[in-house]
Every structure is written in C-alpha cells, then in structure tokens.
XYZ file of C-alpha atoms in Angstrom:
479
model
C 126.618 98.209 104.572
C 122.748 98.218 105.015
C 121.326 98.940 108.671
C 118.527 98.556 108.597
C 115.508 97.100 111.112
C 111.918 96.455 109.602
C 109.165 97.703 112.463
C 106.738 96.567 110.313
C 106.022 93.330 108.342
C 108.621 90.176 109.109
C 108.732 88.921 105.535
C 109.613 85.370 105.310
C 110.760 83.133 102.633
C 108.748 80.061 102.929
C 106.175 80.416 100.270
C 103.250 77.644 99.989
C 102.242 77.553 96.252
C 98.495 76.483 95.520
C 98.279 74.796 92.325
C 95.143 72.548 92.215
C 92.640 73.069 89.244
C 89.847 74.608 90.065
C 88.453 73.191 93.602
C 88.994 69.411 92.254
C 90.655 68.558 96.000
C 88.717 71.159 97.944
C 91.775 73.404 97.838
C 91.272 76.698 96.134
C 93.112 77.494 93.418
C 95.801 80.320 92.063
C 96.228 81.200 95.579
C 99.662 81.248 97.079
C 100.426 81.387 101.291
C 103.468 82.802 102.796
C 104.114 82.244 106.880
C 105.530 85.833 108.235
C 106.457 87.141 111.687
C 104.901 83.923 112.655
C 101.158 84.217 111.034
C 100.344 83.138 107.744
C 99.585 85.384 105.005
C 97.330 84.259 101.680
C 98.488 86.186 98.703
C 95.583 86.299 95.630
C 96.313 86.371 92.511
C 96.196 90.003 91.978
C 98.798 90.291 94.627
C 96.664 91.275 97.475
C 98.212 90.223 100.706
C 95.623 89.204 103.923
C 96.603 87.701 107.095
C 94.862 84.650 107.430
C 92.617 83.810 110.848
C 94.438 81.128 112.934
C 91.137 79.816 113.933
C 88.482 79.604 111.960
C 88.614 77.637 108.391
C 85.489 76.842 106.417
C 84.413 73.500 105.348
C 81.556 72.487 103.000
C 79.989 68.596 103.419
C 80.100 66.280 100.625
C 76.214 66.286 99.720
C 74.578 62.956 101.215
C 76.976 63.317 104.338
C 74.341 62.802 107.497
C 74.753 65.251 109.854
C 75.441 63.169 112.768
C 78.568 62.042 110.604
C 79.543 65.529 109.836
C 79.323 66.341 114.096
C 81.382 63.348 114.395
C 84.040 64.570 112.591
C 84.131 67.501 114.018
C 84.572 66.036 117.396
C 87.064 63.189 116.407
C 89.287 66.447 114.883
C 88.670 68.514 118.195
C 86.840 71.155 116.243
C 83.683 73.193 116.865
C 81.065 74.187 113.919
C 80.328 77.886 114.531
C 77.487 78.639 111.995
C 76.414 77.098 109.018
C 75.297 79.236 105.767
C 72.218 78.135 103.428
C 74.880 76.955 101.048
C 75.850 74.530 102.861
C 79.236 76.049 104.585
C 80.275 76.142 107.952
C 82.668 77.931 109.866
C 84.307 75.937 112.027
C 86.599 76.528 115.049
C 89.606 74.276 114.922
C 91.303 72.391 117.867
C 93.124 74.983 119.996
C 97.029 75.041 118.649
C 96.269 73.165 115.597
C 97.588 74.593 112.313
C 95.149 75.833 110.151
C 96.313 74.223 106.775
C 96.948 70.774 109.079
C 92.880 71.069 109.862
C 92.324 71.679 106.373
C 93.827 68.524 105.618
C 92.242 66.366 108.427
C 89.263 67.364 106.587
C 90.190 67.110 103.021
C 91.271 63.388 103.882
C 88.076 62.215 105.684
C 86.254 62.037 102.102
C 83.356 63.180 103.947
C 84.628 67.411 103.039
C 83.870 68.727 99.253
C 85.540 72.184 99.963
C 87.630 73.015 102.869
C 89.783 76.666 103.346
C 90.927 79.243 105.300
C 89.760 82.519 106.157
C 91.329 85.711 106.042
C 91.066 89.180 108.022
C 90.640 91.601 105.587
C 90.572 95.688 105.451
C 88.426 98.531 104.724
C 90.012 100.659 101.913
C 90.068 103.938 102.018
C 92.062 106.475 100.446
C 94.361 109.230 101.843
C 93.170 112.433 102.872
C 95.816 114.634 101.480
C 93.619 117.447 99.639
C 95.865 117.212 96.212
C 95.998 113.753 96.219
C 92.682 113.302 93.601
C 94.757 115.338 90.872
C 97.747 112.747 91.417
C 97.039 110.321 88.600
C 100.385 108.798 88.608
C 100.009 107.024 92.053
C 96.952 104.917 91.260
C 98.630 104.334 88.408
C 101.118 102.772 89.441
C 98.969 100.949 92.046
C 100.044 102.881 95.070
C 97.284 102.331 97.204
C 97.099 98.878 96.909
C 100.699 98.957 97.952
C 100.420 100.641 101.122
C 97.307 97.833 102.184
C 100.780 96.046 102.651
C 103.288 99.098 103.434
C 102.938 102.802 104.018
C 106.897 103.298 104.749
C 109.280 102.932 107.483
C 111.563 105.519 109.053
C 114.128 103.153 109.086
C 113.918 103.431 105.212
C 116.525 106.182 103.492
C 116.336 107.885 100.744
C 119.351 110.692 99.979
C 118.202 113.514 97.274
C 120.976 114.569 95.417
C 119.489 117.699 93.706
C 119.100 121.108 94.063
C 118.471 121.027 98.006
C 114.951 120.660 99.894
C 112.582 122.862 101.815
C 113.302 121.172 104.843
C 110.518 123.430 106.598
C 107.712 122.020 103.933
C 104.743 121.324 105.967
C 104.787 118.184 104.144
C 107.653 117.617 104.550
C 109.004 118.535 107.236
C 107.307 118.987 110.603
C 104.117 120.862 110.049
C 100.785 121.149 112.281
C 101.106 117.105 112.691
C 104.152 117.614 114.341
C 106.254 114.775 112.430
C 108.477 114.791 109.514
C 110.147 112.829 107.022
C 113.440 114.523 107.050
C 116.450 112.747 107.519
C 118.356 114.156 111.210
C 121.787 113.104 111.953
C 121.706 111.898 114.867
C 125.266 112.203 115.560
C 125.558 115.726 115.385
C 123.493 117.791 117.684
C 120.516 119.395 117.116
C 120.321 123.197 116.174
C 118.842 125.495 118.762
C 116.536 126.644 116.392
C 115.601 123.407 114.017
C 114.469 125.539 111.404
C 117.660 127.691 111.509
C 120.983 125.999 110.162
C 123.007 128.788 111.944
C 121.948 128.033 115.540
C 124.249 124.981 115.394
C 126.755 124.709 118.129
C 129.746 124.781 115.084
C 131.529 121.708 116.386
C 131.367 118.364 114.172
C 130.359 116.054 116.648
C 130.272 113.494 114.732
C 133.952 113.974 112.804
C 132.596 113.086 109.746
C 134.051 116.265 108.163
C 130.988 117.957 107.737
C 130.233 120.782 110.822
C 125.886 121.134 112.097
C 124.999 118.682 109.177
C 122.065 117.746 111.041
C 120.013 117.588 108.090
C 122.426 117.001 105.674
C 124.629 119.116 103.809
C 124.958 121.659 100.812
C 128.036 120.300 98.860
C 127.229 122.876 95.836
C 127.811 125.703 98.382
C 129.373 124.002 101.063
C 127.586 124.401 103.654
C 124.938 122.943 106.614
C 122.015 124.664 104.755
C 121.087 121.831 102.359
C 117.140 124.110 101.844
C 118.109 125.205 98.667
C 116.497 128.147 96.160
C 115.169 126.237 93.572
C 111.673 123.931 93.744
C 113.224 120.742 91.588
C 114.725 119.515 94.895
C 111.625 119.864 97.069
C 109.545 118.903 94.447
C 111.509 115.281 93.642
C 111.449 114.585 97.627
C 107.553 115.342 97.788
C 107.413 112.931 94.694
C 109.321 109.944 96.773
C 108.132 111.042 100.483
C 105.413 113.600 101.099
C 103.783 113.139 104.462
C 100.693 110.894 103.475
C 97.328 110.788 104.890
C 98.134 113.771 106.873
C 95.465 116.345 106.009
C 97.663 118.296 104.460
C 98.890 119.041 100.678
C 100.401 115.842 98.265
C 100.596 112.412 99.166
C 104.067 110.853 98.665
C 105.327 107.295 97.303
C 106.559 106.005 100.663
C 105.566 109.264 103.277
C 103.958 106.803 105.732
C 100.274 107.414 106.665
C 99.757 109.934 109.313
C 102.920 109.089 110.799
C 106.665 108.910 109.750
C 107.132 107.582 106.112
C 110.747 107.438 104.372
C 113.509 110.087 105.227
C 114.753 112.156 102.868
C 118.492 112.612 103.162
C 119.072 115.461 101.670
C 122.354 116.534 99.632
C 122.784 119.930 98.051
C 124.572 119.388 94.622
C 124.056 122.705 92.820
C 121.096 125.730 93.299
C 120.728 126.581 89.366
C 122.375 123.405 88.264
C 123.789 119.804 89.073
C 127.950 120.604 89.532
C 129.668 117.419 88.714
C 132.277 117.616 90.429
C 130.453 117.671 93.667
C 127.885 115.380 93.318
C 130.410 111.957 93.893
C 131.251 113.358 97.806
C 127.354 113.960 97.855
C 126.789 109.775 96.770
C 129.875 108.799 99.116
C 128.274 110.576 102.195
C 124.571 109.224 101.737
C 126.810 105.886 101.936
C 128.537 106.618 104.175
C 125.738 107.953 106.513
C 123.050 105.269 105.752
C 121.189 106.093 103.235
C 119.744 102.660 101.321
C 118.520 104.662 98.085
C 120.408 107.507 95.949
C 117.545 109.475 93.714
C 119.215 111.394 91.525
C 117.425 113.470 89.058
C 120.056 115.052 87.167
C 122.335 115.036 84.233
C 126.133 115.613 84.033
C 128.704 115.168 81.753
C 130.386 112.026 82.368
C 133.173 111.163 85.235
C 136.003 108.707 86.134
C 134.908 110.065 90.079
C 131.536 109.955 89.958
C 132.063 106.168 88.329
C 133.939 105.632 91.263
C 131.325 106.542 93.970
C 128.573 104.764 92.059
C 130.802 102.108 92.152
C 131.408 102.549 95.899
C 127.578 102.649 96.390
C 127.017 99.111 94.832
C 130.074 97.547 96.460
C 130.736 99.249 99.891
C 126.817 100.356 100.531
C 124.891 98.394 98.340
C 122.618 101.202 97.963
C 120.178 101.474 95.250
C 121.043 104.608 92.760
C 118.037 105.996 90.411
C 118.485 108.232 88.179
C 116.395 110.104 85.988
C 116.707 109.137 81.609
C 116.879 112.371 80.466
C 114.593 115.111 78.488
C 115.646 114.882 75.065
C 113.880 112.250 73.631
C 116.520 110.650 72.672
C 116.976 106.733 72.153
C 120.029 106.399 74.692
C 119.667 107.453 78.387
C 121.651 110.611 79.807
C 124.753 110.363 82.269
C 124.742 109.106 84.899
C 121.479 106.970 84.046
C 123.579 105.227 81.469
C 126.069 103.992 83.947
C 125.537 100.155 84.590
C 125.464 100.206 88.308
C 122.579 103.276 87.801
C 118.938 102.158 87.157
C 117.583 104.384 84.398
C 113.917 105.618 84.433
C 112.187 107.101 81.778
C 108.596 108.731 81.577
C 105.015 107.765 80.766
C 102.168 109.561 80.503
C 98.451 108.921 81.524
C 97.820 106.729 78.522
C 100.922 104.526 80.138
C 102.461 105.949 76.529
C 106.335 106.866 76.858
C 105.971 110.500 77.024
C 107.801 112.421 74.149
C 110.408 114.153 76.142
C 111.808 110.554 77.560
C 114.991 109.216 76.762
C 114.600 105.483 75.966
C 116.723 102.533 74.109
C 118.829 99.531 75.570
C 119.973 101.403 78.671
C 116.522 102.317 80.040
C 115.651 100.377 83.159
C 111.594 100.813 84.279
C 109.586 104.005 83.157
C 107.260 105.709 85.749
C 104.706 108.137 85.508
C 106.242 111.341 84.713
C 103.478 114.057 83.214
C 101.665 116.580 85.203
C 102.851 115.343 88.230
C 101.329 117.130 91.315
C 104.058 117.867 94.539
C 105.310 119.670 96.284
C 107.042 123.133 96.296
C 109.167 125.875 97.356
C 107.593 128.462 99.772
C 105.743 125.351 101.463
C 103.607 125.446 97.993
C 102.575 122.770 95.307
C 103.205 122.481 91.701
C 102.704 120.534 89.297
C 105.324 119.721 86.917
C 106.657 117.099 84.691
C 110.085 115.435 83.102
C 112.144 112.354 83.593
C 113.022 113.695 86.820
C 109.933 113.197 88.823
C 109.389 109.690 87.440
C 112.559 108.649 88.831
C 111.738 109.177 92.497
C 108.309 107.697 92.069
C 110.588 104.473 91.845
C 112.817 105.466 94.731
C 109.909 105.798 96.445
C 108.400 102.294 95.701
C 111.896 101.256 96.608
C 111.490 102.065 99.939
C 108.511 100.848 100.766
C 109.963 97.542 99.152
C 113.107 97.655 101.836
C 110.073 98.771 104.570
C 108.994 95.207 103.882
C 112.102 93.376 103.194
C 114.933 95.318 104.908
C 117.526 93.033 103.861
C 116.720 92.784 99.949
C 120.425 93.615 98.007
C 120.219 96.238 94.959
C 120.726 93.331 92.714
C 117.155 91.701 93.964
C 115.347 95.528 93.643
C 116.804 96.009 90.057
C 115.603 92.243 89.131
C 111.938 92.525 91.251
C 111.333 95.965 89.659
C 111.959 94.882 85.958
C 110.026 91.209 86.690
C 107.299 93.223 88.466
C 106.646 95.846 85.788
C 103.507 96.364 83.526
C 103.955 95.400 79.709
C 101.784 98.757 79.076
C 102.245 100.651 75.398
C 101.413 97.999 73.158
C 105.247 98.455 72.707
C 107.649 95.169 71.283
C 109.132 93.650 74.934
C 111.155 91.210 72.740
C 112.837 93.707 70.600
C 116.448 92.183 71.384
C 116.548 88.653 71.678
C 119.001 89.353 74.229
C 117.203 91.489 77.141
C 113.600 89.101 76.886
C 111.059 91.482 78.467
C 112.509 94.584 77.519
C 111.256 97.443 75.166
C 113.210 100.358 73.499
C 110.265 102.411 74.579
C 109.271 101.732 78.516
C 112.416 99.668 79.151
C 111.065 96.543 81.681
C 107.851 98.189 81.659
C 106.078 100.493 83.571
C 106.193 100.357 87.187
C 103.317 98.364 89.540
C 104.483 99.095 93.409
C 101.975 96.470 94.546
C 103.339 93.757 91.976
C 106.948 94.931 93.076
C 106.037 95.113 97.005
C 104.595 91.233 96.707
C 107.529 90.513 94.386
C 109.840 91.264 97.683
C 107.526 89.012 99.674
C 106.971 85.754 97.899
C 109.951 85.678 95.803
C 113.139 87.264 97.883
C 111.680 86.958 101.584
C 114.568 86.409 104.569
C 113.999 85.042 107.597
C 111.955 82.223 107.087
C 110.148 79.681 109.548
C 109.260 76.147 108.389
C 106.840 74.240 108.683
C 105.408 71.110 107.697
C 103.210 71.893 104.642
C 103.817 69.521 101.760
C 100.350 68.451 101.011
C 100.004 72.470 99.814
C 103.652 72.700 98.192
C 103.377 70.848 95.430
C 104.753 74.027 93.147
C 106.171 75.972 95.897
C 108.898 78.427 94.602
C-alpha cells in the first residue's frame, strides 16, 4: 500500500470553475480557483498555478460613480483603497478575515463595481543551473519547467529502476560536493561503514527482509548488495527520471528536486549485459514490497506467467505505477512487458514531436515521450547522450513523481487516466483512428507527454483532502 506524506503542496479537491463571458459580471473569465493547504490557488488557462493574496483584490468603479460613493462603499464593506492606477483601478485592502471571493462579491452586487478580482503572488522564472541542461531539449519539451513553478520533487516520492544497476556514487546522483542525494537508503538496514563501499556492511539483515546490507537496494542479476552495476543504461535511465537539479552540477533530472532532495531512485539490479527474466519479478515484488510508488522499467523480455504475476501484485497489493519502455524495433505492437495491461507503454518522439523511427507503436502504446539525443547521465560519474524507447520511459516516471509530490494519494488508475487526458495531440497524427480508444493514435498513443498539463491535471481534477467553503456565486461550472 502507498505511504506516502506530501511536504509540499496540500492539494485539495474543491475546484471553483470561472465561466462568465468575457468580464460581462466583473468576473474574469477562463480562470479556474482551487482552495489548498488552506490558501486559494487561481489556475490560468495555460495551467499556471499562483497562490492568490488573501488581502488585496482589485476593483474598478462603474464610470459616473462619485467618489464620495465609491469611499462609502468601501467603508460600509470594512475595506481600505490602497492606490488607485490612471485606469481607473484600485487596490483595495479588504476587511480583516473576510474571504477574498466573498469581498469580490460585496462589490460585484453594489452595482456601483464594473470589474472586481483577485490578485495573485507570482514568481520570477528562472531556469536551472545544471551546465548540460541547455542541450536537454526534451525537458522544455515536455514543459518541465513550468512544472516545477508547481513541483520540483519530494523525497517521499519513489521511484525503483529495474535495469542494469546505477552508479550510486554519481555526483548527480548520489551525494556529490552538495552533499545530498537522490538515492533510495533503506532505512531498516544499517548503514555501511563506508557508504560508498557495499562490503563495509555489518552482514546481518536487519531488517529480515531476506536481502543482507541492501541499504541501497539490491543486485538480483548477481545477487548481491552491490546494485552499481557495469553498464551506463541503468545510470543513465535514473539521471533521465532523477538527476540532482539546479545543483551546479552536470544534467538536470525529471523530478531531482532543485538544489535539494528530488525523487529516490530505488535501485534493482536485473542483469549487467542484459535484462534476465527470471529475476526481474522478485526485483518488482521488492520495490513493492519496500515502498517504492513507481516501477521504470526499460527493458524487454520474453514473456512470463511470474512476471504477470508481480505486475499483477504491483497494481493490486502496491498500487504502484509500472512504465515500461515500447521497444526499438519499430514495430506497430509494443514489446513485453510494455504490452501487459497493467504496464503503461511509452514510445519515443523526436524534436519535431514526430514518433521517432525506432519506436514501437499501435493499440498497446500508452503516452510517447521525448526519446532522441537525450542528454544524462553516465557511468564513471560522466554524461552521455543517448537515445531509444528506454529513456523516454523514465521521462514519464519522472513526471509521475512529481505528480504523487503533489497529490500523494492519487491511485495508478488516476496517473494512467491524467497522463493520457493531459497529453499533447502533437504529429498531425489521426487521435480517432479506432472508434473505440477516442484520443488515441497508432503513432504517439494518448499523445505526447505535457508534465505541467499532467501536474495541474492531479490538482484540479483528482485533488484529496478538500476544505469547503461557501462559493456558489463562482461555481456555476465547477467540476
């Protein structure tokens, strides 16, 4: 089951829906509001989220309104005019512990207000500092950085690499000269002596889950505590999903935080050369069984009754996402285990938001993600820069956590649906090519994915926790 505790936003599922045409009632228009953590939010229409200032709203006069009427409405309301702009709008403070939206109102219904609305706190954006991160196309593409305005990632967020192991002593990866990292620790099991060394554990399995020092997961190719692996495709998927972000340093990753702890990798040893299939359903069981909220597998195998089974397990016992990679071959059916039901299947696009020739594609293809000349990182604490099915799939494992960072409690069920509602049509591909799966293209699948369409997605449309309040003058086509 899914433990997990949000340290950042408080989503919340009352959602205030602003319908009016144009500024006919002095409300503006295509805007939506969403009350979190006790604050309310205003979400634009391009999905931008901005908290919205408690105590200030702005009000413009009906033209012919006298002055001395307009200071008597203020004062009958209990509110304060600030300042007053040559065009005619003021900032005004309201009365202290009045709702904003019920001060909008008073106004609205004196007659004497043309325009009245709130105001928001906004943000300076920047970019991240990560020296690389200009030659990674594929996350403004995807519309990363808009993303983390909202969400950066959360600790607290999983994410178990089944693959050929990862350089847990990456500088961006693991800790470097900022003295963090975004590797996964066991906290049950004691720390080696030396935490770069996986033979200075104390050989006892302290936390009897069968597996001896698996403090940072475990090589089940090899069988063994040393999950680091010889081959870059491990490393470089993990940099893909969780590089250390804004850190100075190398890549930028999908959900690495920003100068501070982003998503854990998990990571799970499942073959150095090659994926072995018959270890890689006790890799999925463990990241279930040792909290992991996303399985990114990119990897093909030939198909299994077992590894069914631990999917299976996944979706009913953990309710853990599972992505998986289409496959190289350019075929028009998706690779095993992508083509499993409970598995969402990513293909690749490239810069053109074209589905790259190498991607598998047809009726089992979930999303596609960037997935040419992808820059991350490497073995030997390098970079590459590399491309394939495989490091499109954790660009959406990735997104995926910073989606749980903001919603901890969303179900797999909700991500799958939110991922394929939040997608871009790109391609100039048919999205109606079977009648029966509306929105879906034999090229792209869903589309290709938008993390800041899929983060507000999680917000507005599959938000727990909410508070009420009494807002039905602005609900009239509320959600």
């Amino acid at each position: 089951m899914r433990d997990l505790v949000s340290v950042g936003l408080l989503a919340v599922a009352s959602t205030v829906a602003v319908a009016a045409a144009g500024w006919a009632d002095g409300r503006p228009a295509a805007r939506q509001y969403v009350r979190e953590g006790g604050s309310w939010m205003q979400v634009d229409p391009d999905g931008s989220r901005y908290e919205i200032d408690p105590r200030v709203i702005t009000v413009k006069f009906r033209e012919g309104v006298s002055r001395a009427s307009q200071q008597a409405l203020h004062a009958s309301l209990g509110a304060v005019e600030l300042r007053r702009a040559i065009t005619g709008f003021a900032d005004v403070e309201v009365a202290a512990g009045q709702d904003v939206f019920a001060a909008i109102d008073a106004y609205l219904a004196s007659g004497l207000v043309e325009i009245a609305e709130p105001n928001t706190f906004g943000r300076y954006q920047i970019e991240p500092d990560d020296p690389m991160y200009p030659s990674q196309w594929h996350l403004p593409k995807v519309m990363a950085p808009e993303a983390w305005d909202s969400v950066t990632g959360d600790p607290l967020a999983i994410i178990a690499v089944l693959d050929s192991g990862t350089e847990f002593t990456h500088e961006d990866l693991g800790t470097g000269a900022d003295a963090y990292q975004n590797i996964w620790l066991n906290d049950g099991e004691d720390a080696w002596s030396d935490p770069d060394d996986p033979s200075t554990g104390n050989g006892v399995d302290d936390d009897s889950n069968g597996f001896i020092d698996d403090w940072k997961g475990w090589d089940f190719g090899n069988g063994n505590n040393d999950p680091s692996g010889p081959f870059f495709h491990g490393t470089a998927v993990a940099g893909v999903a969780a590089a250390k972000t804004h850190n100075a340093t190398g890549v930028a990753g999908a959900a690495g935080g920003w100068n501070g702890p982003g998503a854990r990798i998990m990571i799970g040893g499942v073959g150095d050369a090659a994926p072995n299939g018959a270890v890689l359903d006790d890799a999925i069981l463990y990241a279930g069984a040792m909290g992991a909220h996303v399985i990114q597998l990119s990897l093909a195998v030939g198909q299994s009754a077992a590894i069914d089974a631990a999917v299976q397990a996944a979706r009913d016992v953990y309710d853990m996402s599972v992505i998986c990679s289409s496959g190289n071959g350019g075929q028009d059916m998706v690779s095993y285990p992508a083509s499993n039901p409970d598995v969402m299947a990513i293909g690749a696009t490239t810069q053109d938001d074209l589905k790259a020739d190498f991607s598998n594609h047809g009726p089992d293809l979930e999303i596609s993600a960037p997935g040419v000349d992808i820059v991350t990182t490497d073995t030997g604490d390098g970079y590459t820069t590399t491309g394939g099915t495989s490091f499109s799939s954790p660009l959406v494992s990735g997104v995926v956590a910073l989606m749980l960072a903001t919603v901890p409690n969303l179900s797999n069920e909700a991500i799958r649906q939110i991922l394929k509602d939040t997608a871009d049509k790109v391609g100039g591909y048919d999205y109606n090519w079977n009648p029966a799966m509306p929105g879906h293209s034999f090229e792209l699948g869903y589309g290709r994915l938008n993390a800041e369409n899929a983060i507000a997605g999680a917000l507005v449309i599959f938000t727990d926790g909410f508070e009420s309040g009494d807002v039905s003058s602005w609900s009239s086509s509320a959600p």
